[in-house]
Amino acid sequence: MHFTFLGTGAGVPAKNRNTTSMVLTMPEYQGDTWMFDCGEATQHQILHTSVKLSKIKKIFITHMHGDHIYGLPGVLGSRSFQGGVDKLTVYGPKGIKDFIEISLSVSSTYLKYPLEIIELDEDGIIYEDGNFKVSVKELEHGITCFGYRIEEKDQPGTLLVDRLKAEGVMPGPIYRQIKEHAAVTLPDGRTLTSSDYIGPDKKGRKLAVLGDTRVCQAAVELAENADLLIHESTFSKGMEQKAHSYFHSTSTQAAKTAKAANVAALILTHISSRFQEDDQLLLEEAREIFNPTYLAKDFWTYELN
């Protein structure tokens, strides 16, 4: 499971940072890919990575500002042109449905795959299957803006093959039965308690991807005990008043949120173009409060083990 950052800038594109977009790729789940936000030129950024448009199954939009959505019509169209046939679901605030449908209609863009659009209007769980649960909370921004919490469900432990072999149980269909049933009777009449031959459950990972936001309690709750928090850092230390006025956060405010939420790691993104020459300053400021902290760059990939 890893995040690839396609755009890490704020507001408008800069020479070294495109507008916001990132993808979560999950090789352990058939390579499914989820995208978070889709700023202008996102499909061009994808060309510099190993991301496959056809593998994108879900797109989560945090809010309707242009630097987070202007690339969406192009990505949807190109996914069709490049052979995508599986269903794609887009989640976002009210207005995302009109934006997509009008853009595709007036440009006469025909999609060869089913497209589902789900508009969000309140906090809560928005998606759940056998492997994941995704929930949202509204953050504090100038317009409706959501943060996403992705929780991987605990996975069954590994079959203890060496222990089974020591009991004289050789590989075969019986191994599957042990995985699927609480107890299994062997051909020789012995009954095995399956839990004695399965390791402890593997704890699921927890991620929080926040949209643009001021400091707020919702951000802390979304990130609580997460393995990874991705947080905007539009401004630097000492610019708290400006950040508040523009409904954004500073590097140190992001770090304080990470610390309050007890996360395992923090990544700063959504970096203002004013820091093109000294963006390391933001990283240093955040690390004074919380570590490990990383500064996202376009095309950088973070592995979540």
XYZ file of C-alpha atoms in Angstrom:
305
model
C 0.000 0.000 0.000
C 1.551 3.315 -1.017
C 0.718 6.953 -1.746
C 1.996 8.655 -4.882
C 1.762 12.439 -4.877
C 0.799 13.828 -8.292
C 0.461 17.431 -7.172
C 1.538 19.040 -3.909
C 1.014 22.752 -4.503
C -1.598 25.195 -3.276
C -3.905 27.436 -5.263
C -2.176 27.609 -8.633
C 0.443 25.449 -10.378
C 4.090 26.282 -9.796
C 7.175 25.116 -11.697
C 7.979 22.393 -9.193
C 4.539 21.711 -7.680
C 1.326 21.023 -9.554
C -2.099 21.501 -7.986
C -3.373 18.934 -5.521
C -3.828 15.251 -6.277
C -2.579 11.980 -4.818
C -3.305 8.299 -5.302
C -3.352 5.352 -2.924
C -2.280 2.175 -4.725
C -2.918 -1.216 -3.122
C -1.011 -4.110 -4.734
C -2.326 -6.394 -1.978
C -5.857 -5.687 -3.220
C -5.464 -6.499 -6.927
C -3.736 -3.189 -7.546
C -6.856 -1.118 -6.911
C -6.113 2.606 -6.841
C -7.989 5.393 -5.074
C -7.448 9.050 -5.979
C -7.795 11.979 -3.597
C -8.532 15.302 -5.319
C -7.789 15.990 -8.950
C -6.305 19.395 -9.686
C -5.595 20.789 -13.138
C -3.186 18.663 -15.255
C -3.477 15.612 -13.018
C -3.682 13.290 -16.008
C -0.451 14.794 -17.341
C 1.226 14.226 -13.964
C 0.150 10.577 -14.077
C 2.261 10.103 -17.210
C 5.386 10.527 -15.077
C 4.383 7.720 -12.690
C 3.401 4.044 -12.716
C -0.227 4.901 -11.886
C -2.734 3.270 -14.254
C -5.942 5.195 -14.954
C -7.792 1.948 -15.582
C -6.976 0.824 -12.028
C -8.545 3.873 -10.388
C -11.781 2.644 -8.805
C -12.636 5.551 -6.510
C -11.996 9.296 -6.512
C -12.496 11.231 -3.293
C -12.878 15.002 -3.680
C -12.394 17.104 -0.553
C -13.984 20.333 -1.817
C -14.992 22.253 -4.907
C -12.158 24.778 -5.230
C -10.612 24.671 -8.694
C -7.158 23.524 -7.612
C -8.784 20.312 -6.351
C -11.221 19.534 -9.207
C -10.216 21.148 -12.528
C -8.405 18.012 -13.674
C -11.350 15.722 -13.048
C -13.130 15.848 -16.435
C -9.869 15.038 -18.232
C -9.096 12.098 -15.951
C -12.601 10.678 -16.395
C -12.403 10.985 -20.171
C -8.886 9.595 -20.493
C -9.754 6.633 -18.297
C -12.327 5.687 -20.928
C -9.949 6.297 -23.851
C -7.311 4.126 -22.180
C -9.527 1.089 -21.856
C -11.071 1.523 -18.431
C -14.271 -0.545 -18.245
C -14.760 -1.150 -14.520
C -17.132 1.001 -12.505
C -15.701 4.222 -11.069
C -17.215 5.993 -8.066
C -16.628 9.673 -7.326
C -17.334 11.052 -3.849
C -17.492 14.757 -3.104
C -19.485 17.664 -1.669
C -22.732 18.872 -3.169
C -22.043 20.327 -6.595
C -19.661 17.610 -7.739
C -22.432 15.858 -9.675
C -23.350 18.986 -11.657
C -19.687 19.780 -12.294
C -18.978 16.343 -13.732
C -22.191 15.893 -15.707
C -22.110 19.361 -17.268
C -18.409 19.096 -18.128
C -18.881 15.739 -19.828
C -22.077 16.847 -21.581
C -20.872 20.116 -23.108
C -17.609 18.470 -24.226
C -19.473 15.484 -25.711
C -17.333 13.109 -23.677
C -18.673 9.562 -23.688
C -17.554 7.143 -20.986
C -17.312 3.435 -21.724
C -17.574 2.505 -18.054
C -20.266 2.945 -15.362
C -19.825 6.171 -13.378
C -21.367 6.604 -9.955
C -21.351 10.016 -8.264
C -22.076 10.244 -4.538
C -22.569 13.691 -3.017
C -21.717 14.075 0.655
C -23.766 16.244 2.967
C -22.925 15.072 6.489
C -20.306 13.373 8.637
C -20.270 9.603 8.803
C -19.362 6.385 7.009
C -19.576 6.732 3.223
C -18.199 3.362 2.121
C -17.600 -0.058 3.631
C -16.725 -3.490 2.288
C -14.969 -6.564 3.600
C -11.589 -4.831 3.665
C -12.138 -1.110 4.253
C -14.295 1.494 5.924
C -14.159 5.126 4.778
C -15.660 7.930 6.831
C -15.729 11.712 6.536
C -15.953 14.775 8.726
C -16.425 18.352 7.615
C -13.379 20.543 8.172
C -13.130 24.336 8.550
C -12.617 25.927 5.143
C -14.208 28.768 3.193
C -16.583 26.316 1.515
C -17.789 22.837 2.434
C -14.687 20.670 2.709
C -14.324 17.108 3.945
C -11.474 15.099 5.373
C -11.351 11.344 4.800
C -10.436 8.554 7.211
C -9.614 5.184 5.639
C -9.567 2.187 7.944
C -8.336 -1.180 6.760
C -10.086 -3.967 8.635
C -8.053 -6.454 10.629
C -6.928 -9.375 8.503
C -6.819 -13.049 9.611
C -3.477 -14.246 10.857
C -1.109 -16.483 8.898
C -1.571 -20.233 8.948
C 1.154 -21.768 11.153
C 2.320 -24.337 8.624
C 5.315 -25.555 10.609
C 3.107 -26.325 13.603
C 0.659 -28.233 11.407
C 3.435 -30.274 9.817
C 4.757 -31.107 13.273
C 1.328 -32.550 14.005
C 1.557 -34.630 10.850
C -0.888 -32.455 8.897
C 0.518 -32.022 5.417
C -0.498 -29.294 2.886
C -3.761 -29.876 1.081
C -7.467 -29.005 1.216
C -7.379 -29.466 4.996
C -5.409 -26.208 5.287
C -8.281 -24.258 3.769
C -10.722 -25.936 6.140
C -8.602 -24.888 9.092
C -8.702 -21.284 7.868
C -12.467 -21.313 7.381
C -13.770 -23.357 10.333
C -13.407 -23.122 14.101
C -12.557 -26.821 14.386
C -11.595 -29.505 11.883
C -11.712 -33.292 12.206
C -8.814 -35.066 10.518
C -9.105 -38.369 8.627
C -7.449 -40.114 11.568
C -10.215 -38.951 13.895
C -8.330 -36.175 15.682
C -10.048 -32.809 16.039
C -7.966 -29.652 15.749
C -8.983 -26.291 17.158
C -8.211 -24.004 14.237
C -7.210 -20.993 16.335
C -4.271 -23.016 17.703
C -2.799 -23.094 14.194
C -3.433 -19.544 13.043
C -1.281 -16.601 14.046
C -2.662 -13.382 15.568
C -4.805 -11.128 13.400
C -2.923 -8.541 11.372
C -4.017 -5.106 12.522
C -5.489 -2.999 9.752
C -3.868 0.298 8.814
C -5.517 3.670 9.371
C -5.021 6.720 7.161
C -6.319 10.273 7.262
C -6.324 12.494 4.175
C -7.454 16.007 4.960
C -8.625 18.705 2.603
C -7.876 22.387 3.122
C -8.612 23.389 6.698
C -8.004 25.640 9.619
C -7.037 24.048 12.923
C -10.137 22.172 14.103
C -11.237 19.281 16.279
C -12.606 17.365 13.296
C -9.070 17.054 11.904
C -7.831 15.522 15.149
C -10.736 13.084 15.267
C -10.209 11.965 11.682
C -6.527 11.338 12.361
C -6.851 9.690 15.773
C -4.226 6.925 16.134
C -3.707 6.835 12.354
C -0.648 5.234 10.813
C -0.432 8.188 8.444
C -1.849 11.716 8.372
C -1.666 13.782 5.177
C -2.211 17.422 6.131
C -2.027 20.698 4.266
C 0.771 23.144 5.095
C -0.013 26.233 3.061
C 1.775 28.652 5.389
C 4.789 28.719 7.689
C 5.242 29.337 11.380
C 4.398 32.933 12.279
C 1.708 33.211 9.604
C -1.102 31.895 11.799
C -3.301 34.956 11.342
C -3.027 34.788 7.557
C -3.719 31.052 7.673
C -6.826 31.644 9.753
C -8.053 34.400 7.437
C -7.673 32.153 4.379
C -9.008 29.017 6.104
C -5.677 27.187 5.910
C -2.996 25.820 8.253
C 0.667 26.400 8.970
C 3.406 23.786 9.214
C 3.393 23.911 13.003
C -0.392 23.705 13.203
C -0.300 20.537 11.089
C 2.346 19.109 13.414
C 0.283 19.955 16.491
C -2.712 18.180 14.964
C -0.548 15.107 14.318
C 0.704 15.145 17.894
C -2.764 15.617 19.381
C -4.102 12.753 17.264
C -1.233 10.411 18.203
C -0.477 9.500 14.595
C 2.502 7.421 13.538
C 3.659 9.677 10.682
C 2.791 13.040 9.118
C 3.147 14.207 5.520
C 2.898 17.909 4.665
C 1.402 18.878 1.304
C -0.544 21.751 -0.367
C 2.528 23.993 -0.213
C 2.192 27.640 -1.230
C 4.252 28.736 -4.239
C 5.852 31.396 -2.018
C 8.002 28.559 -0.608
C 9.412 27.347 -3.921
C 12.954 28.182 -2.847
C 12.751 27.371 0.862
C 10.128 24.679 1.377
C 12.496 22.814 3.709
C 11.721 25.529 6.234
C 8.215 24.101 6.603
C 9.618 20.640 7.251
C 12.051 21.883 9.874
C 9.321 23.854 11.651
C 6.995 20.853 11.799
C 9.727 18.497 12.991
C 10.380 20.718 15.984
C 6.945 19.620 17.201
C 6.338 16.203 15.649
C 8.410 13.405 14.142
C 8.438 11.576 11.832
C 7.283 14.328 9.448
C 7.847 14.310 5.683
C 7.452 16.978 3.019
C 5.644 15.724 -0.080
C 7.051 16.421 -3.537
C 5.410 15.829 -6.896
C 5.946 12.199 -8.018
C 7.193 11.138 -4.579
C 5.878 7.812 -3.243
C 5.451 6.951 0.413
C 5.306 3.245 1.310
C 2.895 2.334 4.085
C 4.052 -1.019 5.455
